């Protein structure tokens, strides 16, 4: 099973993102000077705040009592108070979990979940040119990027891209799930766009990796009861949570979805969901983090965009050495949407030429990836 670093392994060892980290820092150092405390509820840590030096500290969205807030401000700390009435926390220190985004699904259906409420807020505010709303979105997305970097530190990440239209119950979906399982069992961290279809299938495969081989076919059969997220996201998501309840403790993987495509819910099989408001930030961030290469299953406009979003830095080597790119389904990428001939022409006589491959079948991907060095 792939390893992912413990959350405490930070780029920035002065970031505090949980109450446990707060207590450990105060106990060990007796000072919070220069620390960044992110979205930690400090309501019950008044005594510690009153007796600990906090000069130069920054408190981002940390609830605290008035006397504690007054004292840390007097120390010279910056306090960004929590924002009331928002369906999300712009200062959050960790990426999301499926349980968090789908909270209330069982009782109120998808419309009652934090995911749906964040999308509704985004729909209401995205066109009104309010600097306050756009600042909150930008702060949130930057906090998510920071949390994602911490989560993936040291991991070998392979991206699996593909369309949201791939239905549960199809052979294509089953193939994508088997691919995700094989990649995860090879020690790679699977990353997807975090949505339905091919993305869900790859995350499901990674979830299945620690279980025996009989689990995946049974899970696929169960999921086929709700083939897609239309007409009912509630039924689609509940079926996924049934699978998770029946086979708990699945393997870890990452989904990187966006509220920009709000009609498209995140899938519950990614153990970590880094959800963004800005699709451009999400798209670039997803591909940049796929250090072990990217696999492109058949998709439409979004997948074509991802091919060339990745090809450009590989062409210019703006992120360093080019990373592997494996396109799956010859007919799809040479006839229906002929991205492969263009990609091959672009790569000619560049160092990325040795890092691209086209395969017919999904079963050929692991070998192709290995051959390219991913």
PDB file of N, CA and C in Angstrom, residues 5-17 21 29 34-36 38 93-95 142-155 157 276 285 288-289 291:
ATOM      1  N   UNK A   5       2.824  10.843   3.772  1.00  0.00           N
ATOM      2  CA  UNK A   5       3.407  11.320   5.015  1.00  0.00           C
ATOM      3  C   UNK A   5       2.353  11.679   6.038  1.00  0.00           C
ATOM      4  N   UNK A   6       2.681  11.524   7.289  1.00  0.00           N
ATOM      5  CA  UNK A   6       1.778  11.971   8.350  1.00  0.00           C
ATOM      6  C   UNK A   6       1.592  13.465   8.207  1.00  0.00           C
ATOM      7  N   UNK A   7       0.401  13.935   8.583  1.00  0.00           N
ATOM      8  CA  UNK A   7       0.113  15.349   8.362  1.00  0.00           C
ATOM      9  C   UNK A   7       1.116  16.257   9.073  1.00  0.00           C
ATOM     10  N   UNK A   8       1.665  15.786  10.171  1.00  0.00           N
ATOM     11  CA  UNK A   8       2.545  16.660  10.955  1.00  0.00           C
ATOM     12  C   UNK A   8       3.846  16.997  10.245  1.00  0.00           C
ATOM     13  N   UNK A   9       4.157  16.287   9.147  1.00  0.00           N
ATOM     14  CA  UNK A   9       5.387  16.613   8.422  1.00  0.00           C
ATOM     15  C   UNK A   9       5.142  17.871   7.595  1.00  0.00           C
ATOM     16  N   UNK A  10       5.546  19.008   8.108  1.00  0.00           N
ATOM     17  CA  UNK A  10       5.233  20.290   7.471  1.00  0.00           C
ATOM     18  C   UNK A  10       6.397  20.816   6.645  1.00  0.00           C
ATOM     19  N   UNK A  11       6.058  21.551   5.582  1.00  0.00           N
ATOM     20  CA  UNK A  11       7.056  22.388   4.923  1.00  0.00           C
ATOM     21  C   UNK A  11       7.494  23.449   5.928  1.00  0.00           C
ATOM     22  N   UNK A  12       6.529  23.976   6.642  1.00  0.00           N
ATOM     23  CA  UNK A  12       6.741  25.124   7.504  1.00  0.00           C
ATOM     24  C   UNK A  12       6.512  24.643   8.924  1.00  0.00           C
ATOM     25  N   UNK A  13       7.584  24.456   9.690  1.00  0.00           N
ATOM     26  CA  UNK A  13       7.408  23.855  11.012  1.00  0.00           C
ATOM     27  C   UNK A  13       6.849  24.843  12.031  1.00  0.00           C
ATOM     28  N   UNK A  14       6.458  26.033  11.558  1.00  0.00           N
ATOM     29  CA  UNK A  14       5.822  26.985  12.468  1.00  0.00           C
ATOM     30  C   UNK A  14       4.326  27.103  12.208  1.00  0.00           C
ATOM     31  N   UNK A  15       3.754  26.145  11.515  1.00  0.00           N
ATOM     32  CA  UNK A  15       2.308  26.129  11.298  1.00  0.00           C
ATOM     33  C   UNK A  15       1.657  25.186  12.309  1.00  0.00           C
ATOM     34  N   UNK A  16       0.580  25.652  12.913  1.00  0.00           N
ATOM     35  CA  UNK A  16      -0.185  24.834  13.867  1.00  0.00           C
ATOM     36  C   UNK A  16      -1.602  24.706  13.321  1.00  0.00           C
ATOM     37  N   UNK A  17      -2.022  23.452  13.086  1.00  0.00           N
ATOM     38  CA  UNK A  17      -3.309  23.240  12.414  1.00  0.00           C
ATOM     39  C   UNK A  17      -4.273  22.361  13.198  1.00  0.00           C
ATOM     40  N   UNK A  21      -1.396  19.885  18.100  1.00  0.00           N
ATOM     41  CA  UNK A  21      -0.150  20.596  17.765  1.00  0.00           C
ATOM     42  C   UNK A  21       0.003  21.844  18.626  1.00  0.00           C
ATOM     43  N   UNK A  29       7.715  24.486  24.027  1.00  0.00           N
ATOM     44  CA  UNK A  29       8.456  25.735  23.801  1.00  0.00           C
ATOM     45  C   UNK A  29       8.077  26.864  24.754  1.00  0.00           C
ATOM     46  N   UNK A  34       5.930  34.019  16.530  1.00  0.00           N
ATOM     47  CA  UNK A  34       6.244  33.719  15.138  1.00  0.00           C
ATOM     48  C   UNK A  34       5.467  32.567  14.532  1.00  0.00           C
ATOM     49  N   UNK A  35       4.590  31.916  15.299  1.00  0.00           N
ATOM     50  CA  UNK A  35       3.824  30.784  14.763  1.00  0.00           C
ATOM     51  C   UNK A  35       2.604  31.256  13.978  1.00  0.00           C
ATOM     52  N   UNK A  36       2.126  30.386  13.072  1.00  0.00           N
ATOM     53  CA  UNK A  36       0.863  30.607  12.363  1.00  0.00           C
ATOM     54  C   UNK A  36      -0.116  29.553  12.861  1.00  0.00           C
ATOM     55  N   UNK A  38      -3.794  28.026  12.483  1.00  0.00           N
ATOM     56  CA  UNK A  38      -4.789  28.029  11.420  1.00  0.00           C
ATOM     57  C   UNK A  38      -6.038  27.265  11.802  1.00  0.00           C
ATOM     58  N   UNK A  93      -6.849  24.442   7.819  1.00  0.00           N
ATOM     59  CA  UNK A  93      -5.466  23.976   7.797  1.00  0.00           C
ATOM     60  C   UNK A  93      -5.283  22.645   7.103  1.00  0.00           C
ATOM     61  N   UNK A  94      -6.381  21.919   6.854  1.00  0.00           N
ATOM     62  CA  UNK A  94      -6.302  20.580   6.262  1.00  0.00           C
ATOM     63  C   UNK A  94      -7.185  20.502   5.024  1.00  0.00           C
ATOM     64  N   UNK A  95      -6.890  19.561   4.116  1.00  0.00           N
ATOM     65  CA  UNK A  95      -7.811  19.321   3.000  1.00  0.00           C
ATOM     66  C   UNK A  95      -9.079  18.665   3.561  1.00  0.00           C
ATOM     67  N   UNK A 142      -5.820  29.197  -1.381  1.00  0.00           N
ATOM     68  CA  UNK A 142      -4.403  29.183  -1.006  1.00  0.00           C
ATOM     69  C   UNK A 142      -4.169  28.272   0.200  1.00  0.00           C
ATOM     70  N   UNK A 143      -5.120  28.299   1.151  1.00  0.00           N
ATOM     71  CA  UNK A 143      -5.016  27.414   2.322  1.00  0.00           C
ATOM     72  C   UNK A 143      -5.089  25.948   1.892  1.00  0.00           C
ATOM     73  N   UNK A 144      -5.942  25.641   0.916  1.00  0.00           N
ATOM     74  CA  UNK A 144      -6.062  24.275   0.402  1.00  0.00           C
ATOM     75  C   UNK A 144      -4.756  23.842  -0.280  1.00  0.00           C
ATOM     76  N   UNK A 145      -4.165  24.734  -1.076  1.00  0.00           N
ATOM     77  CA  UNK A 145      -2.890  24.406  -1.739  1.00  0.00           C
ATOM     78  C   UNK A 145      -1.803  24.107  -0.724  1.00  0.00           C
ATOM     79  N   UNK A 146      -1.751  24.907   0.332  1.00  0.00           N
ATOM     80  CA  UNK A 146      -0.762  24.707   1.390  1.00  0.00           C
ATOM     81  C   UNK A 146      -0.973  23.349   2.067  1.00  0.00           C
ATOM     82  N   UNK A 147      -2.236  23.033   2.374  1.00  0.00           N
ATOM     83  CA  UNK A 147      -2.553  21.759   3.026  1.00  0.00           C
ATOM     84  C   UNK A 147      -2.232  20.574   2.112  1.00  0.00           C
ATOM     85  N   UNK A 148      -2.465  20.744   0.809  1.00  0.00           N
ATOM     86  CA  UNK A 148      -2.192  19.674  -0.153  1.00  0.00           C
ATOM     87  C   UNK A 148      -0.693  19.412  -0.270  1.00  0.00           C
ATOM     88  N   UNK A 149       0.095  20.476  -0.279  1.00  0.00           N
ATOM     89  CA  UNK A 149       1.554  20.312  -0.320  1.00  0.00           C
ATOM     90  C   UNK A 149       2.050  19.528   0.890  1.00  0.00           C
ATOM     91  N   UNK A 150       1.508  19.848   2.053  1.00  0.00           N
ATOM     92  CA  UNK A 150       1.913  19.147   3.275  1.00  0.00           C
ATOM     93  C   UNK A 150       1.515  17.668   3.207  1.00  0.00           C
ATOM     94  N   UNK A 151       0.314  17.415   2.693  1.00  0.00           N
ATOM     95  CA  UNK A 151      -0.195  16.053   2.611  1.00  0.00           C
ATOM     96  C   UNK A 151       0.655  15.180   1.681  1.00  0.00           C
ATOM     97  N   UNK A 152       1.097  15.758   0.560  1.00  0.00           N
ATOM     98  CA  UNK A 152       1.777  14.970  -0.472  1.00  0.00           C
ATOM     99  C   UNK A 152       3.298  15.011  -0.366  1.00  0.00           C
ATOM    100  N   UNK A 153       3.809  15.630   0.654  1.00  0.00           N
ATOM    101  CA  UNK A 153       5.258  15.745   0.825  1.00  0.00           C
ATOM    102  C   UNK A 153       5.906  14.355   0.789  1.00  0.00           C
ATOM    103  N   UNK A 154       6.788  14.141  -0.175  1.00  0.00           N
ATOM    104  CA  UNK A 154       7.506  12.866  -0.258  1.00  0.00           C
ATOM    105  C   UNK A 154       6.755  11.760  -0.974  1.00  0.00           C
ATOM    106  N   UNK A 155       5.486  11.983  -1.359  1.00  0.00           N
ATOM    107  CA  UNK A 155       4.709  10.928  -2.034  1.00  0.00           C
ATOM    108  C   UNK A 155       5.027  10.898  -3.528  1.00  0.00           C
ATOM    109  N   UNK A 157       3.298  10.655  -6.794  1.00  0.00           N
ATOM    110  CA  UNK A 157       1.903  10.877  -7.189  1.00  0.00           C
ATOM    111  C   UNK A 157       1.721  10.607  -8.684  1.00  0.00           C
ATOM    112  N   UNK A 276     -11.409  23.259  -4.644  1.00  0.00           N
ATOM    113  CA  UNK A 276     -11.100  24.662  -4.939  1.00  0.00           C
ATOM    114  C   UNK A 276     -12.311  25.404  -5.503  1.00  0.00           C
ATOM    115  N   UNK A 285      -2.636  22.970 -10.340  1.00  0.00           N
ATOM    116  CA  UNK A 285      -2.118  22.348  -9.121  1.00  0.00           C
ATOM    117  C   UNK A 285      -2.175  20.842  -9.173  1.00  0.00           C
ATOM    118  N   UNK A 288       0.617  19.691 -11.660  1.00  0.00           N
ATOM    119  CA  UNK A 288       1.963  19.982 -11.141  1.00  0.00           C
ATOM    120  C   UNK A 288       2.380  18.996 -10.067  1.00  0.00           C
ATOM    121  N   UNK A 289       1.403  18.445  -9.346  1.00  0.00           N
ATOM    122  CA  UNK A 289       1.733  17.533  -8.238  1.00  0.00           C
ATOM    123  C   UNK A 289       1.889  16.076  -8.679  1.00  0.00           C
ATOM    124  N   UNK A 291       3.986  13.958  -9.909  1.00  0.00           N
ATOM    125  CA  UNK A 291       5.427  13.841 -10.156  1.00  0.00           C
ATOM    126  C   UNK A 291       5.803  12.513 -10.803  1.00  0.00           C
TER     127      UNK A 291
END
